[in-house]
Amino acid sequence: MEKISGMGKETSEISDHIKLHIENGKILSLKTHRVSKSVEEHIKEAVGLILDRLTYPTLVPTLYTIIKELAINACKANQKRVFFEERGYSMLNPSEYAKGVREYREIFSEEMSNEFGIKAKKKGYYCLINFKFNDDGIIIEVINNTPIAKEEEKAIRERLEKGMVYDDIAQFYMDNADTTEGAGLGLALILIMLKGEGIDPNFFRIIIGEDSTIARLEIPLSDKFISVRDPNQI
């Protein structure tokens, strides 16, 4: 276990793919390369501890589901990057990107997810979940250190726009049951879940950088909450 200077702070290597930054018993960040059962348990633990402290325990299921979905998306994006690199496909070339995505969807499995999670770690790709919170609100960021292709950015915008239209999850599923973009429907569902909790979906943003992608969720708990904004947000 590697200690960080400062009372009550430490970085803990939980396993070969989980690292936690803890302060005064609270998880402040979780770094991983694949979403295993252990990672899911640590996400649930962090959410439970934070919301219990802020006396909002009813939000635990929703917040846990959202963070888990975002973490899975981040790890899959990194693993897809490894997949493309191994096959020599460029994510900047539209035809190669389309071919790579098609092959990725056709052959990828749970077993390959574990394998490519290890490969992603070796290449330095990761998913980082940051928790920031006080009595006024919560800010959660799920970061993966790979850029997004133009086609992916367009798809993300479309999914978020679709999520803004619906308020009912059941109706959303009925209208989108035959979509070919099933893997990306989670983003739209996140917006619907936030609406169901009375949280403005505009507090959820995707921030695209040159070498990273950040999914940020802000949850105001008082009128003193100050939102963070970025010019590159979707």
XYZ file of C-alpha atoms in Angstrom:
234
model
C 0.000 0.000 0.000
C 1.392 3.364 -1.062
C 0.771 6.221 1.379
C 0.038 9.743 0.211
C 1.228 12.629 2.377
C -1.549 14.105 4.503
C -3.596 12.818 7.401
C -6.096 10.133 6.457
C -4.980 9.895 2.828
C -3.764 6.769 1.096
C -3.643 5.038 -2.249
C -4.471 1.368 -2.041
C -3.781 -1.329 -4.648
C -6.820 -3.571 -4.178
C -5.912 -5.974 -6.993
C -4.003 -6.096 -10.254
C -6.602 -3.838 -11.877
C -8.061 -1.716 -9.060
C -6.442 1.248 -7.322
C -8.311 3.358 -4.763
C -7.528 6.818 -3.450
C -9.091 7.097 -0.006
C -9.297 10.042 2.380
C -10.705 9.749 5.903
C -12.418 6.492 5.015
C -14.116 7.848 1.871
C -13.288 6.691 -1.666
C -12.286 9.758 -3.698
C -11.174 7.966 -6.842
C -11.143 4.495 -8.359
C -8.854 3.540 -11.218
C -9.361 0.381 -13.239
C -8.971 -1.192 -16.671
C -12.063 -3.406 -16.749
C -15.357 -3.492 -14.855
C -15.252 -6.640 -12.745
C -17.586 -7.640 -9.903
C -15.042 -6.198 -7.494
C -15.068 -2.849 -9.303
C -18.877 -2.825 -9.188
C -18.764 -3.462 -5.434
C -16.326 -0.599 -4.875
C -18.480 1.766 -6.945
C -21.523 0.802 -4.880
C -19.546 1.230 -1.656
C -18.317 4.698 -2.669
C -21.787 5.849 -3.695
C -23.301 4.485 -0.496
C -20.729 6.165 1.746
C -21.048 9.536 0.004
C -24.853 9.622 -0.118
C -25.175 8.334 3.435
C -22.933 11.151 4.618
C -24.989 13.678 2.657
C -28.247 12.026 3.809
C -29.468 11.160 0.307
C -29.509 7.322 0.509
C -32.483 7.018 -1.886
C -30.233 8.106 -4.767
C -27.878 5.125 -4.330
C -29.459 2.742 -6.914
C -29.719 5.420 -9.608
C -26.253 6.853 -9.064
C -24.648 3.413 -8.879
C -26.338 2.337 -12.131
C -25.227 5.504 -13.923
C -21.597 5.304 -12.784
C -21.401 1.606 -13.630
C -22.743 2.291 -17.140
C -20.238 5.102 -17.675
C -17.350 2.968 -16.382
C -18.295 0.108 -18.713
C -18.445 2.551 -21.631
C -15.022 3.976 -20.734
C -13.376 0.558 -20.428
C -14.963 -0.640 -23.672
C -13.693 2.469 -25.471
C -10.161 1.695 -24.308
C -10.469 -1.957 -25.243
C -11.819 -1.021 -28.665
C -8.783 1.222 -29.120
C -6.507 -1.775 -28.407
C -8.562 -3.894 -30.811
C -8.098 -1.299 -33.576
C -4.378 -0.971 -32.896
C -3.829 -4.722 -33.094
C -5.565 -4.902 -36.460
C -3.940 -1.784 -37.832
C -7.215 0.113 -38.306
C -7.263 3.892 -38.092
C -10.077 5.457 -36.058
C -9.629 8.591 -38.178
C -10.384 6.815 -41.456
C -14.204 6.494 -41.831
C -14.126 3.268 -43.838
C -11.555 1.602 -41.578
C -13.452 2.793 -38.519
C -16.708 1.279 -39.810
C -14.956 -2.003 -40.615
C -13.248 -2.118 -37.220
C -16.446 -1.418 -35.296
C -18.306 -4.094 -37.245
C -15.628 -6.712 -36.504
C -15.407 -5.612 -32.868
C -19.142 -6.072 -32.317
C -19.238 -9.409 -34.121
C -16.478 -11.163 -32.190
C -16.121 -9.385 -28.851
C -17.107 -11.398 -25.755
C -16.876 -11.273 -21.955
C -13.730 -13.393 -22.072
C -12.160 -11.003 -24.571
C -13.135 -8.088 -22.326
C -10.949 -9.491 -19.554
C -8.126 -10.178 -22.002
C -8.298 -6.719 -23.549
C -8.600 -5.123 -20.114
C -5.159 -6.523 -19.319
C -3.846 -5.350 -22.697
C -5.290 -1.877 -22.087
C -3.463 -1.690 -18.756
C -0.172 -2.651 -20.396
C -0.663 0.103 -22.972
C -1.416 2.656 -20.253
C -5.147 3.007 -20.974
C -7.406 3.328 -17.937
C -10.798 4.310 -16.562
C -10.668 6.768 -13.657
C -13.725 7.543 -11.525
C -13.402 10.733 -9.465
C -15.769 11.647 -6.626
C -15.986 15.241 -5.341
C -18.648 16.170 -2.841
C -19.744 18.500 -0.072
C -23.056 19.551 1.462
C -23.918 21.624 -1.618
C -23.554 18.891 -4.217
C -21.727 16.010 -5.846
C -19.518 15.956 -8.941
C -18.589 12.613 -10.462
C -16.260 12.249 -13.429
C -15.601 9.048 -15.344
C -12.470 9.490 -17.446
C -10.818 7.323 -20.056
C -7.540 8.439 -21.614
C -8.353 7.711 -25.239
C -9.799 10.216 -27.733
C -13.116 9.834 -29.529
C -13.444 9.370 -33.277
C -15.658 11.828 -35.186
C -18.174 9.065 -35.856
C -18.356 8.285 -32.135
C -18.813 11.943 -31.237
C -21.711 12.194 -33.680
C -23.317 9.051 -32.241
C -22.966 10.390 -28.682
C -24.701 13.635 -29.630
C -27.557 11.696 -31.235
C -27.986 9.455 -28.176
C -28.062 12.395 -25.789
C -30.579 14.234 -27.970
C -32.738 11.109 -28.011
C -32.581 10.822 -24.227
C -33.765 14.398 -23.808
C -37.027 13.578 -25.612
C -38.158 10.767 -23.294
C -39.291 10.745 -19.662
C -40.339 7.102 -19.450
C -37.832 4.235 -19.675
C -40.445 1.680 -20.770
C -41.601 3.878 -23.649
C -37.986 4.502 -24.646
C -37.308 0.758 -24.854
C -40.468 0.159 -26.884
C -39.518 2.826 -29.407
C -35.861 1.767 -29.662
C -36.040 -2.016 -29.303
C -34.750 -2.654 -32.825
C -31.994 -0.035 -32.845
C -28.618 -1.086 -34.169
C -26.868 1.119 -31.615
C -27.941 -0.900 -28.584
C -24.583 -0.542 -26.854
C -24.933 3.236 -26.762
C -28.481 3.444 -25.486
C -27.127 3.651 -21.934
C -26.356 7.348 -22.429
C -29.973 8.091 -23.292
C -31.178 6.006 -20.360
C -28.941 7.995 -18.003
C -30.814 11.181 -18.918
C -34.164 9.476 -18.387
C -33.061 8.175 -14.980
C -31.932 11.649 -13.928
C -35.293 13.107 -14.917
C -36.964 10.406 -12.832
C -35.010 11.612 -9.788
C -35.906 15.240 -10.469
C -32.344 16.097 -11.544
C -31.891 18.397 -14.541
C -30.308 16.197 -17.276
C -28.275 19.208 -18.394
C -26.055 18.496 -15.405
C -24.750 15.471 -17.338
C -22.060 16.304 -19.896
C -19.544 14.557 -22.141
C -16.267 16.479 -22.440
C -14.064 15.550 -25.387
C -10.360 16.349 -25.271
C -7.497 15.584 -27.627
C -6.414 12.532 -25.646
C -9.232 11.855 -23.183
C -12.980 11.670 -22.760
C -14.748 12.753 -19.581
C -18.333 11.947 -18.609
C -19.298 14.392 -15.870
C -22.397 14.222 -13.682
C -23.234 17.029 -11.281
C -25.898 16.654 -8.596
C -26.894 19.894 -6.854
C -27.994 19.437 -3.243
C -28.492 23.104 -2.394
C -28.961 26.456 -4.106
C -25.316 27.229 -3.270
C -24.055 24.586 -5.704
C -21.807 26.023 -8.421
C -21.789 24.090 -11.695
C -18.600 23.434 -13.632
C -18.765 24.152 -17.331
C -16.363 23.566 -20.231
C -16.479 24.910 -23.822
C -15.822 21.428 -25.263
C -18.762 19.779 -23.537
C -21.524 17.990 -25.432
